[in-house]
Amino acid sequence: MKRACYADVPGAAETRPRDLSFVLHPLAGKLKTRVQAFDELLAEMRVPAPCVAWYEAMTGRKVVRRLVKGVDF
C-alpha cells in the first residue's frame, strides 16, 4: 500500500503558509526556563564518541567541536 505524501494532496501547496517558523517570544515570560535559539542548542550538543568514529571512518573528515570549559580544560 502506497503512503500518501504532501505532494500527492491536491491544492496543498496553495494552502500552506510560506513562513512556518516557530515563534517562542510570546511564551518567554510564561516559561520557567530560558528560551534558546536553535543555533545555541546545536552548539551545546555533544556527539557520542562512537558516532564521531563512525563519521570519520565513513567520510574521511575529522569532526570539529568546540572546547567546553570544565570538560576539556
Tab-separated table of N, CA and C in Angstrom:
chain	number	residue	atom	x	y	z
A	1	MET	N	0.835	-1.176	0.000
A	1	MET	CA	0.000	0.000	0.000
A	1	MET	C	0.887	1.249	0.000
A	2	LYS	N	0.632	2.147	-0.912
A	2	LYS	CA	1.423	3.369	-1.028
A	2	LYS	C	0.926	4.408	-0.024
A	3	ARG	N	1.862	5.024	0.703
A	3	ARG	CA	1.500	6.076	1.644
A	3	ARG	C	1.384	7.400	0.900
A	4	ALA	N	0.393	8.177	1.269
A	4	ALA	CA	0.217	9.491	0.656
A	4	ALA	C	1.271	10.440	1.207
A	5	CYS	N	1.765	11.289	0.374
A	5	CYS	CA	2.716	12.290	0.822
A	5	CYS	C	2.148	13.672	0.528
A	6	TYR	N	2.809	14.677	1.032
A	6	TYR	CA	2.346	16.056	0.911
A	6	TYR	C	2.142	16.447	-0.554
A	7	ALA	N	3.015	15.995	-1.416
A	7	ALA	CA	2.930	16.360	-2.831
A	7	ALA	C	1.709	15.739	-3.516
A	8	ASP	N	1.179	14.644	-2.943
A	8	ASP	CA	0.032	13.966	-3.537
A	8	ASP	C	-1.303	14.635	-3.205
A	9	VAL	N	-1.324	15.545	-2.236
A	9	VAL	CA	-2.578	16.181	-1.824
A	9	VAL	C	-2.865	17.352	-2.749
A	10	PRO	N	-3.999	17.313	-3.456
A	10	PRO	CA	-4.305	18.404	-4.379
A	10	PRO	C	-4.526	19.718	-3.631
A	11	GLY	N	-3.907	20.788	-4.110
A	11	GLY	CA	-4.082	22.113	-3.516
A	11	GLY	C	-3.314	22.347	-2.236
A	12	ALA	N	-2.511	21.390	-1.779
A	12	ALA	CA	-1.788	21.535	-0.513
A	12	ALA	C	-0.756	22.649	-0.591
A	13	ALA	N	-0.098	22.804	-1.714
A	13	ALA	CA	0.937	23.834	-1.842
A	13	ALA	C	0.343	25.233	-1.749
A	14	GLU	N	-0.895	25.404	-2.215
A	14	GLU	CA	-1.521	26.727	-2.169
A	14	GLU	C	-2.000	27.089	-0.767
A	15	THR	N	-2.343	26.097	0.056
A	15	THR	CA	-2.890	26.378	1.385
A	15	THR	C	-1.824	26.441	2.474
A	16	ARG	N	-0.634	26.003	2.190
A	16	ARG	CA	0.432	26.000	3.194
A	16	ARG	C	1.058	27.383	3.281
A	17	PRO	N	1.168	27.947	4.516
A	17	PRO	CA	1.802	29.260	4.643
A	17	PRO	C	3.292	29.196	4.305
A	18	ARG	N	3.829	30.304	3.808
A	18	ARG	CA	5.245	30.341	3.452
A	18	ARG	C	6.141	30.329	4.682
A	19	ASP	N	5.729	31.013	5.740
A	19	ASP	CA	6.544	31.100	6.954
A	19	ASP	C	6.032	30.095	7.976
A	20	LEU	N	6.794	29.041	8.215
A	20	LEU	CA	6.418	28.011	9.180
A	20	LEU	C	7.295	28.056	10.429
A	21	SER	N	7.917	29.203	10.680
A	21	SER	CA	8.796	29.305	11.844
A	21	SER	C	7.984	29.239	13.131
A	22	PHE	N	8.621	28.746	14.181
A	22	PHE	CA	8.000	28.589	15.487
A	22	PHE	C	8.439	29.755	16.356
A	23	VAL	N	7.529	30.672	16.640
A	23	VAL	CA	7.849	31.890	17.387
A	23	VAL	C	7.601	31.645	18.875
A	24	LEU	N	8.658	31.744	19.673
A	24	LEU	CA	8.548	31.495	21.106
A	24	LEU	C	8.519	32.763	21.948
A	25	HIS	N	8.733	33.923	21.346
A	25	HIS	CA	8.809	35.163	22.116
A	25	HIS	C	7.574	35.424	22.978
A	26	PRO	N	6.345	35.164	22.510
A	26	PRO	CA	5.187	35.395	23.372
A	26	PRO	C	5.171	34.500	24.621
A	27	LEU	N	5.808	33.340	24.552
A	27	LEU	CA	5.837	32.416	25.689
A	27	LEU	C	6.978	32.684	26.653
A	28	ALA	N	7.945	33.485	26.266
A	28	ALA	CA	9.160	33.677	27.060
A	28	ALA	C	8.862	34.100	28.495
A	29	GLY	N	7.884	34.954	28.712
A	29	GLY	CA	7.548	35.399	30.061
A	29	GLY	C	6.784	34.381	30.870
A	30	LYS	N	6.200	33.391	30.214
A	30	LYS	CA	5.381	32.392	30.898
A	30	LYS	C	6.143	31.113	31.229
A	31	LEU	N	7.259	30.898	30.558
A	31	LEU	CA	8.039	29.684	30.782
A	31	LEU	C	9.011	29.864	31.946
A	32	LYS	N	9.306	28.779	32.646
A	32	LYS	CA	10.262	28.835	33.754
A	32	LYS	C	11.691	28.673	33.268
A	33	THR	N	11.866	28.166	32.078
A	33	THR	CA	13.207	28.016	31.517
A	33	THR	C	13.427	29.066	30.437
A	34	ARG	N	14.687	29.416	30.223
A	34	ARG	CA	15.036	30.404	29.213
A	34	ARG	C	14.875	29.794	27.820
A	35	VAL	N	14.256	30.537	26.944
A	35	VAL	CA	14.079	30.096	25.565
A	35	VAL	C	15.401	30.254	24.837
A	36	GLN	N	15.874	29.178	24.205
A	36	GLN	CA	17.130	29.207	23.471
A	36	GLN	C	16.868	29.069	21.983
A	37	ALA	N	17.684	29.737	21.211
A	37	ALA	CA	17.598	29.619	19.761
A	37	ALA	C	18.173	28.270	19.330
A	38	PHE	N	17.782	27.831	18.149
A	38	PHE	CA	18.236	26.539	17.645
A	38	PHE	C	19.753	26.475	17.537
A	39	ASP	N	20.389	27.561	17.083
A	39	ASP	CA	21.852	27.537	16.935
A	39	ASP	C	22.540	27.430	18.296
A	40	GLU	N	21.959	27.973	19.361
A	40	GLU	CA	22.521	27.810	20.709
A	40	GLU	C	22.433	26.361	21.155
A	41	LEU	N	21.284	25.752	20.942
A	41	LEU	CA	21.100	24.353	21.316
A	41	LEU	C	22.024	23.441	20.523
A	42	LEU	N	22.192	23.725	19.255
A	42	LEU	CA	23.062	22.922	18.412
A	42	LEU	C	24.514	23.026	18.873
A	43	ALA	N	24.926	24.217	19.308
A	43	ALA	CA	26.296	24.408	19.786
A	43	ALA	C	26.556	23.636	21.081
A	44	GLU	N	25.523	23.420	21.883
A	44	GLU	CA	25.673	22.704	23.151
A	44	GLU	C	25.617	21.187	22.995
A	45	MET	N	25.208	20.724	21.831
A	45	MET	CA	25.043	19.294	21.615
A	45	MET	C	26.387	18.568	21.664
A	46	ARG	N	26.422	17.479	22.365
A	46	ARG	CA	27.618	16.639	22.439
A	46	ARG	C	27.366	15.371	21.627
A	47	VAL	N	28.232	15.105	20.683
A	47	VAL	CA	28.099	13.927	19.833
A	47	VAL	C	28.839	12.769	20.501
A	48	PRO	N	28.183	11.618	20.694
A	48	PRO	CA	28.838	10.466	21.314
A	48	PRO	C	30.065	10.011	20.521
A	49	ALA	N	31.086	9.562	21.236
A	49	ALA	CA	32.352	9.145	20.625
A	49	ALA	C	32.174	8.087	19.529
A	50	PRO	N	31.326	7.052	19.720
A	50	PRO	CA	31.159	6.081	18.628
A	50	PRO	C	30.618	6.716	17.346
A	51	CYS	N	29.778	7.737	17.488
A	51	CYS	CA	29.245	8.417	16.304
A	51	CYS	C	30.338	9.216	15.603
A	52	VAL	N	31.211	9.828	16.390
A	52	VAL	CA	32.328	10.585	15.818
A	52	VAL	C	33.237	9.637	15.045
A	53	ALA	N	33.553	8.480	15.648
A	53	ALA	CA	34.421	7.495	14.990
A	53	ALA	C	33.784	6.999	13.696
A	54	TRP	N	32.475	6.736	13.720
A	54	TRP	CA	31.772	6.278	12.517
A	54	TRP	C	31.810	7.347	11.433
A	55	TYR	N	31.527	8.588	11.795
A	55	TYR	CA	31.514	9.682	10.817
A	55	TYR	C	32.891	9.839	10.166
A	56	GLU	N	33.940	9.824	10.991
A	56	GLU	CA	35.288	9.990	10.461
A	56	GLU	C	35.686	8.825	9.564
A	57	ALA	N	35.258	7.614	9.930
A	57	ALA	CA	35.574	6.442	9.100
A	57	ALA	C	34.817	6.485	7.770
A	58	MET	N	33.575	6.946	7.795
A	58	MET	CA	32.756	6.955	6.587
A	58	MET	C	33.108	8.096	5.636
A	59	THR	N	33.488	9.251	6.175
A	59	THR	CA	33.716	10.419	5.325
A	59	THR	C	35.181	10.748	5.116
A	60	GLY	N	36.040	10.278	6.021
A	60	GLY	CA	37.452	10.630	5.942
A	60	GLY	C	37.731	12.041	6.448
A	61	ARG	N	36.721	12.685	7.035
A	61	ARG	CA	36.881	14.043	7.570
A	61	ARG	C	36.823	14.010	9.085
A	62	LYS	N	37.577	14.904	9.716
A	62	LYS	CA	37.595	14.992	11.177
A	62	LYS	C	36.416	15.819	11.661
A	63	VAL	N	35.871	15.435	12.804
A	63	VAL	CA	34.803	16.194	13.447
A	63	VAL	C	35.449	17.324	14.239
A	64	VAL	N	34.963	18.532	14.032
A	64	VAL	CA	35.466	19.693	14.763
A	64	VAL	C	34.406	20.071	15.785
A	65	ARG	N	34.806	20.164	17.047
A	65	ARG	CA	33.852	20.552	18.072
A	65	ARG	C	34.443	21.649	18.935
A	66	ARG	N	33.570	22.395	19.564
A	66	ARG	CA	34.007	23.463	20.457
A	66	ARG	C	34.505	22.871	21.758
A	67	LEU	N	35.554	23.464	22.308
A	67	LEU	CA	36.033	23.034	23.622
A	67	LEU	C	35.100	23.583	24.683
A	68	VAL	N	34.838	22.767	25.705
A	68	VAL	CA	33.919	23.132	26.770
A	68	VAL	C	34.700	23.319	28.059
A	69	LYS	N	34.583	24.516	28.660
A	69	LYS	CA	35.277	24.794	29.911
A	69	LYS	C	34.723	23.883	31.004
A	70	GLY	N	35.625	23.268	31.750
A	70	GLY	CA	35.218	22.329	32.792
A	70	GLY	C	35.138	20.889	32.303
A	71	VAL	N	35.124	20.707	30.997
A	71	VAL	CA	35.114	19.364	30.434
A	71	VAL	C	36.431	19.094	29.730
A	72	ASP	N	36.834	19.993	28.843
A	72	ASP	CA	38.058	19.810	28.060
A	72	ASP	C	39.276	20.484	28.683
A	73	PHE	N	39.071	21.465	29.539
A	73	PHE	CA	40.203	22.154	30.177
A	73	PHE	C	39.777	22.709	31.503
